[in-house]
Amino acid sequence: MANVIVIGAQWGDEGKGKITDLLSRSADVVVRYQGGVNAGHTVVVQDQTFKLHLIPSGILSPDTQCIIGSGTVIDPKVLLEEIDQLDELGVSTQNLYISQTAHVTMPYHRLIDQASEDRRGDQKIGTTKRGIGPTYADKSERTGIRVIDLVEPEGFEERIAWAVNYKNEVLETLYGIERLDPKTVVEQYRGYADRLRPHVVDSSLTIDEAVRGRKNILFEGAQGTLLDLDHGTYPYVTSSNPISGGACVGAGVGPTIIDRVIGVAKAYTTRVGEGPFPTELHDEIGEILGDRGAEFGTTTGRRRRCGWFDAVIGRYAVRINGLDCLAVTKLDVLDGLEEIKVCVAYRIGDEVCHHLPSSARRFAKCEPIYKTLPGWKQPTTECRTLEDLPKEALSYLKFLAELMKVPIAIVSLGASRDQTIIVEDPIHGPKRALLDAQGVPV
């Protein structure tokens, strides 16, 4: 039995969906613990592509119980569209459960998000405009609507009507947006509630029962470490806690049940939206990475900014999350490059910085200090063991592991499930690692 957290070790979009899908074949339960429809996981199974936003990636494993935890924010319209799409593709959602204490994204949340971001001008954050931030803001303000409020018939109309009228004052007075009709919203969300009601559970209790039954549980984070509200590159962050500590809060479990934390990182770095990005490439190599890696957001379709691997943020992710091991994805995107660079530190003026600055202004001034490694000429997409990899590719992986002092457990070489090298199974225990116990490459 193992309870494992899967988190993004960069700015999100690292390929967590594929890794969660891969590991969920050994998991009895998969729990999504934070975020909303601003997240997007793309999973490819037998040439069929699944794009998931709220539903845990484990839904593609028919015997796996999938739970949307209380730390998430749920847009019922999008969730039901996702359920319908999966049904059309022959994927059952019978094992999908929704926390009764998760908060609900309402129409006014999306309107406020869009208007607020537009007003920021050159100070914009790069939000997806899906209403995530305002939903979490209402949660903190204690004016939010929870799933339990949605599915309990008694008082339903009064709760929704009050919330809509309360936010109408903000929409009209602050943003000059036409008021929403409370009756229309009530009827719309009553329909959502009727369809979602069979899926709603006390998720903390459901997870506890799985723990006591010695089930394998996978906790799936959305976004990435550097987008964490408290520990990310603020203010260019999301509105929740994607880091491993957020799993306990968002799922409603104690930290003592967690056995391992696996971080997912691309073999290079990408970022969506605004904010400093020290290793960003504005040249032909950056275009190559973006094109080969199909670097477009699952949720927004925006092209991702691309750059070399940043070991400074990698070491930060290891520390903040207590990572036990790494899954390195999209190694194949680097195939054929003459040389590959890795950022090992930053330079801020005359100062060399080995740690991520907390100051947004200092971080914006960081210039990467690179170590250059030789590239490899042959493709890696057909490699299935470490021995199959070109020696330069293996050396590159060992260099990353040595820099971050954490074993590499999984190497992904394409979008499909089978394009993967399992060095160490995070659920069933180690087979072989790229580092020994002292952090020395083998």
XYZ file of C-alpha atoms in Angstrom:
442
model
C 0.000 0.000 0.000
C 1.247 3.497 -0.809
C -0.296 6.962 -0.745
C 1.507 9.109 -3.310
C 1.251 12.802 -4.227
C 1.980 13.804 -7.841
C 2.847 17.479 -8.245
C 4.202 19.764 -10.944
C 7.788 20.831 -10.255
C 7.797 23.845 -12.594
C 5.117 26.332 -13.765
C 2.576 23.669 -14.627
C 2.007 21.858 -17.946
C 4.731 19.359 -17.052
C 2.806 16.268 -18.136
C 1.216 15.363 -14.795
C -1.821 13.966 -16.601
C 0.202 11.274 -18.336
C 2.140 10.385 -15.176
C -1.046 10.222 -13.084
C -2.738 8.105 -15.744
C 0.301 5.814 -15.806
C 0.408 5.402 -12.032
C -3.362 5.161 -11.657
C -3.219 1.667 -13.124
C -1.730 0.675 -9.762
C -3.959 2.996 -7.733
C -7.339 2.237 -6.225
C -8.219 5.899 -5.686
C -7.131 9.117 -7.451
C -7.890 12.429 -5.720
C -7.718 15.839 -7.396
C -7.068 18.199 -4.500
C -7.007 21.805 -5.800
C -7.553 24.130 -8.740
C -10.451 24.313 -11.127
C -11.114 24.390 -14.855
C -8.018 26.562 -15.260
C -6.111 23.258 -15.246
C -5.767 20.953 -18.207
C -4.405 17.428 -18.479
C -3.950 15.782 -21.861
C -3.709 11.978 -21.863
C -3.140 9.819 -24.951
C -4.250 6.173 -24.846
C -4.013 3.998 -27.959
C -4.018 7.015 -30.288
C -7.072 8.462 -28.543
C -6.591 11.861 -26.878
C -8.460 12.801 -23.700
C -8.444 16.404 -22.461
C -9.398 16.651 -18.810
C -9.881 19.787 -16.729
C -11.600 18.829 -13.486
C -11.936 15.058 -13.611
C -8.868 13.189 -12.265
C -6.739 11.465 -14.908
C -7.413 8.149 -13.191
C -10.879 8.115 -14.779
C -9.333 6.272 -17.738
C -8.661 3.281 -15.483
C -12.109 1.645 -15.138
C -11.553 0.168 -11.661
C -10.147 3.359 -10.145
C -12.250 5.523 -7.829
C -11.863 9.210 -8.781
C -12.550 11.994 -6.291
C -12.697 15.755 -6.840
C -11.649 17.025 -3.417
C -12.828 19.892 -1.255
C -9.845 22.093 -2.198
C -11.038 22.355 -5.790
C -13.465 24.872 -7.255
C -16.040 23.361 -9.579
C -17.692 24.890 -12.606
C -20.750 22.591 -12.994
C -21.281 23.471 -16.641
C -17.731 22.507 -17.627
C -17.738 19.429 -15.407
C -20.936 18.108 -16.987
C -19.571 18.798 -20.479
C -16.490 16.785 -19.524
C -18.639 13.925 -18.207
C -20.674 13.927 -21.432
C -17.534 13.883 -23.593
C -16.112 10.941 -21.684
C -19.417 9.084 -21.982
C -19.381 9.664 -25.747
C -15.866 8.199 -25.881
C -16.991 5.129 -23.974
C -15.325 6.079 -20.672
C -17.516 5.423 -17.642
C -17.854 8.126 -14.984
C -19.673 5.839 -12.564
C -16.666 5.920 -10.225
C -16.492 9.729 -10.160
C -17.203 11.414 -6.824
C -17.372 15.099 -5.902
C -16.682 16.620 -2.500
C -19.751 18.189 -0.935
C -17.576 20.963 0.532
C -15.881 22.020 -2.722
C -16.804 25.539 -3.823
C -18.783 26.279 -6.971
C -17.856 28.699 -9.743
C -20.845 30.891 -10.604
C -21.534 33.044 -13.701
C -20.556 36.224 -11.851
C -17.156 34.742 -11.014
C -16.298 34.433 -14.700
C -17.539 37.960 -15.451
C -15.524 39.466 -12.584
C -12.414 37.517 -13.577
C -12.583 38.747 -17.166
C -13.298 42.358 -16.233
C -10.631 42.443 -13.516
C -7.923 41.037 -15.780
C -8.809 43.467 -18.569
C -8.547 46.386 -16.143
C -5.036 45.447 -15.066
C -3.579 46.617 -18.375
C 0.186 46.060 -18.420
C -0.058 44.653 -14.873
C -2.149 41.668 -15.974
C -1.380 38.275 -14.450
C -2.328 36.017 -17.343
C -5.399 34.433 -15.741
C -7.448 31.995 -17.818
C -10.510 34.199 -17.113
C -12.464 31.119 -16.027
C -13.523 32.602 -12.681
C -11.100 30.628 -10.524
C -9.601 33.517 -8.539
C -12.963 35.124 -7.705
C -14.347 31.735 -6.623
C -11.471 31.253 -4.185
C -11.839 34.891 -3.083
C -15.484 34.279 -2.162
C -14.421 31.146 -0.314
C -12.097 33.289 1.828
C -14.710 36.021 2.175
C -17.187 33.330 3.316
C -19.764 34.270 0.728
C -19.172 31.269 -1.543
C -21.569 28.596 -2.724
C -20.472 25.028 -1.905
C -21.530 21.844 -3.668
C -23.616 20.896 -0.620
C -25.504 24.200 -1.008
C -26.161 23.261 -4.611
C -27.510 19.759 -4.055
C -29.595 20.337 -0.902
C -33.074 21.291 -2.145
C -34.075 23.106 1.038
C -33.075 26.758 0.835
C -31.450 26.299 -2.574
C -33.287 29.113 -4.341
C -32.742 31.577 -1.491
C -28.986 30.869 -1.311
C -28.404 31.279 -5.045
C -30.645 34.350 -5.400
C -28.943 36.095 -2.468
C -25.474 35.420 -3.904
C -26.431 36.672 -7.374
C -28.008 39.861 -6.009
C -24.972 40.450 -3.777
C -22.581 40.166 -6.722
C -24.835 42.187 -9.032
C -23.858 45.277 -7.051
C -20.192 44.582 -7.817
C -20.841 43.807 -11.491
C -22.887 46.953 -12.077
C -21.180 49.490 -9.813
C -17.512 48.508 -10.175
C -17.354 47.062 -13.672
C -20.408 48.490 -15.448
C -21.634 45.006 -16.351
C -25.326 44.253 -16.798
C -26.903 42.579 -13.772
C -27.574 38.849 -13.846
C -31.138 37.588 -13.504
C -31.317 35.550 -10.250
C -34.193 33.392 -11.512
C -32.263 32.393 -14.648
C -29.197 31.450 -12.618
C -31.327 29.503 -10.107
C -32.949 27.414 -12.852
C -29.645 26.843 -14.617
C -27.892 25.643 -11.465
C -30.893 23.596 -10.360
C -30.424 21.571 -13.545
C -26.711 21.160 -12.815
C -27.476 20.071 -9.254
C -29.930 17.396 -10.371
C -27.310 15.790 -12.622
C -24.399 16.050 -10.187
C -26.255 14.953 -7.029
C -25.541 11.186 -7.472
C -21.791 11.913 -7.535
C -21.644 14.036 -4.361
C -20.052 12.517 -1.229
C -18.270 13.404 1.993
C -14.896 13.085 0.265
C -12.753 13.191 3.414
C -14.737 10.266 4.814
C -14.508 8.377 1.511
C -10.730 8.844 1.413
C -10.385 7.832 5.066
C -12.258 4.608 4.355
C -9.826 3.907 1.512
C -6.859 4.573 3.820
C -8.240 2.206 6.468
C -8.858 -0.368 3.749
C -5.157 -0.106 2.838
C -5.906 1.066 -0.685
C -3.331 2.705 -2.975
C -4.218 6.402 -3.200
C -2.834 8.898 -5.696
C -3.234 12.616 -4.925
C -3.191 14.633 -8.143
C -2.247 18.292 -8.178
C -3.059 20.813 -10.899
C -0.762 23.632 -12.095
C 2.769 23.583 -10.636
C 4.973 24.533 -7.697
C 5.939 27.953 -9.073
C 2.244 28.843 -9.402
C 1.480 28.140 -5.734
C -0.361 31.017 -4.052
C 1.964 31.087 -1.037
C 5.220 29.692 -2.429
C 5.131 30.524 -6.136
C 6.425 33.475 -8.150
C 3.835 35.874 -6.701
C 1.840 37.715 -8.013
C 2.001 35.581 -11.178
C 0.460 32.580 -9.473
C -2.788 30.652 -9.244
C -5.318 31.014 -6.412
C -4.693 27.697 -4.642
C -1.864 25.498 -3.349
C -0.568 23.005 -5.947
C 2.390 22.022 -3.730
C 2.405 18.733 -1.844
C 1.275 20.374 1.404
C -1.904 21.446 -0.376
C -2.865 17.805 -0.887
C -3.606 17.269 2.791
C -5.742 20.403 3.071
C -7.473 19.967 -0.275
C -8.244 16.281 0.235
C -9.030 16.445 3.954
C -6.367 14.029 5.202
C -3.543 14.174 7.723
C 0.115 14.365 6.607
C 0.982 11.114 8.362
C -0.801 9.047 5.690
C 1.451 10.305 2.854
C 4.177 7.863 1.833
C 5.849 9.526 -1.148
C 5.845 12.682 -3.248
C 6.749 12.537 -6.927
C 7.496 15.714 -8.872
C 6.931 15.993 -12.610
C 9.262 18.194 -14.660
C 9.842 18.639 -18.364
C 13.354 18.093 -19.720
C 13.171 21.814 -20.510
C 10.967 24.562 -19.030
C 7.725 26.202 -20.134
C 5.471 28.880 -18.766
C 2.015 30.179 -19.710
C 0.888 33.693 -18.973
C 2.810 36.626 -17.566
C 5.771 36.826 -15.206
C 9.576 36.503 -15.226
C 11.105 33.446 -16.912
C 14.946 33.529 -16.685
C 15.673 30.727 -19.185
C 13.073 31.759 -21.772
C 14.326 31.473 -25.354
C 13.312 33.977 -28.005
C 15.239 32.288 -30.806
C 15.008 29.333 -33.174
C 15.627 26.834 -30.355
C 12.657 28.220 -28.444
C 10.508 27.780 -31.554
C 11.776 24.211 -31.989
C 10.905 23.310 -28.396
C 7.442 24.818 -28.748
C 6.687 23.098 -32.057
C 8.106 19.678 -31.175
C 6.569 19.730 -27.717
C 3.156 20.884 -29.020
C 3.318 23.602 -26.393
C -0.227 24.893 -26.403
C -2.352 25.067 -23.264
C -5.012 22.358 -22.884
C -7.404 24.857 -21.306
C -6.713 28.107 -23.162
C -4.918 27.055 -26.340
C -2.304 29.739 -25.643
C 1.221 29.049 -26.886
C 3.559 28.305 -23.999
C 6.806 30.184 -23.536
C 9.776 27.798 -23.774
C 13.285 27.758 -22.330
C 16.109 25.576 -21.058
C 15.794 23.470 -17.917
C 16.082 25.610 -14.776
C 17.718 23.690 -11.922
C 17.273 26.633 -9.530
C 13.501 26.277 -9.596
C 14.005 22.507 -9.699
C 15.913 22.518 -6.401
C 13.281 24.852 -4.972
C 10.538 22.391 -5.942
C 12.444 19.542 -4.289
C 12.678 21.557 -1.061
C 9.148 22.991 -0.950
C 7.469 19.692 -1.776
C 9.814 17.261 -0.035
C 10.179 15.364 -3.317
C 11.216 11.724 -3.123
C 11.722 11.343 -6.863
C 11.169 12.959 -10.251
C 9.382 12.055 -13.451
C 11.126 13.784 -16.375
C 8.849 14.261 -19.378
C 9.338 15.189 -23.047
C 12.993 14.152 -23.187
C 12.378 13.336 -26.854
C 11.765 17.023 -27.627
C 15.517 17.587 -27.170
C 16.428 14.919 -29.750
C 18.819 16.135 -32.440
C 19.970 19.351 -30.735
C 23.708 20.024 -31.053
C 23.972 21.146 -27.448
C 21.667 21.471 -24.461
C 21.911 24.062 -21.718
C 20.914 23.796 -18.071
C 20.564 26.809 -15.784
C 22.582 26.017 -12.647
C 22.359 29.443 -10.946
C 21.286 33.053 -11.523
C 23.261 36.246 -11.815
C 21.722 39.424 -10.381
C 24.127 42.209 -11.207
C 27.436 41.119 -9.677
C 25.796 38.580 -7.372
C 25.527 34.854 -8.075
C 22.289 33.432 -6.707
C 21.732 29.689 -6.201
C 18.257 30.004 -4.687
C 14.939 31.355 -5.952
C 14.463 35.001 -4.851
C 11.230 35.765 -3.025
C 11.205 39.317 -4.373
C 9.399 39.590 -7.694
C 11.620 42.523 -8.637
C 14.825 40.582 -7.939
C 13.522 37.550 -9.796
C 12.765 39.717 -12.829
C 16.443 40.751 -12.887
C 17.801 37.192 -12.792
C 20.012 36.125 -15.680
C 20.714 32.407 -16.110
C 24.154 30.907 -15.600
C 24.347 27.903 -17.912
C 26.163 24.607 -18.028
C 26.335 23.325 -21.615
C 26.059 19.611 -22.340
C 26.361 17.737 -25.659
C 23.137 16.777 -27.401
C 22.318 13.431 -28.962
C 21.698 12.651 -32.625
C 19.388 9.649 -32.566
C 15.682 9.654 -31.621
C 14.592 8.459 -28.185
C 10.871 7.875 -28.731
C 11.318 4.110 -29.111
C 13.569 3.701 -26.039
C 12.027 1.581 -23.279
C 14.994 1.059 -20.922
C 17.834 3.263 -19.716
C 20.227 1.127 -21.752
C 18.311 2.072 -24.918
C 19.007 5.783 -24.417
C 21.902 7.500 -26.199
C 24.773 7.932 -23.751
C 24.438 11.738 -23.996
C 20.750 11.554 -23.049
C 21.545 9.344 -20.070
C 24.321 11.743 -19.033
C 21.859 14.626 -19.259
C 19.394 12.871 -16.948
C 22.150 11.989 -14.484
C 23.288 15.624 -14.487
C 19.769 16.814 -13.627
C 19.483 14.233 -10.848
C 22.854 15.234 -9.434
C 21.966 18.948 -9.481
C 18.703 18.406 -7.619
C 19.863 15.520 -5.377
C 16.755 13.464 -6.035
C 16.301 10.217 -8.012
C 14.683 10.187 -11.422
C 12.027 7.485 -11.274
C 10.245 7.888 -14.629
C 11.345 9.146 -18.047
C 8.666 10.026 -20.608
C 9.553 10.000 -24.305
C 6.231 10.852 -25.924
C 2.544 11.337 -25.259
C 1.471 7.679 -25.300
C 1.417 5.467 -22.216
C 3.962 3.039 -23.671
C 6.502 5.750 -24.463
C 7.844 5.602 -20.944
C 10.827 4.229 -19.051
C 9.943 3.162 -15.502
C 13.166 3.354 -13.524
C 11.457 3.187 -10.155
C 7.781 2.535 -9.391
C 6.647 5.180 -6.844
C 3.788 2.940 -5.703
C 5.269 -0.541 -5.656
C 8.761 0.394 -4.525
C 12.154 0.990 -6.141
C 13.556 -1.066 -8.983
C 16.616 0.998 -9.781
C 17.388 4.683 -9.433
C 19.617 7.123 -11.310
C 21.051 8.106 -7.927
C 22.035 6.065 -4.934
C 20.948 6.863 -1.358
C 23.692 9.483 -0.971
C 22.653 11.349 -4.101
C 25.562 10.082 -6.197
C 24.833 9.206 -9.842
C 25.131 5.485 -10.664
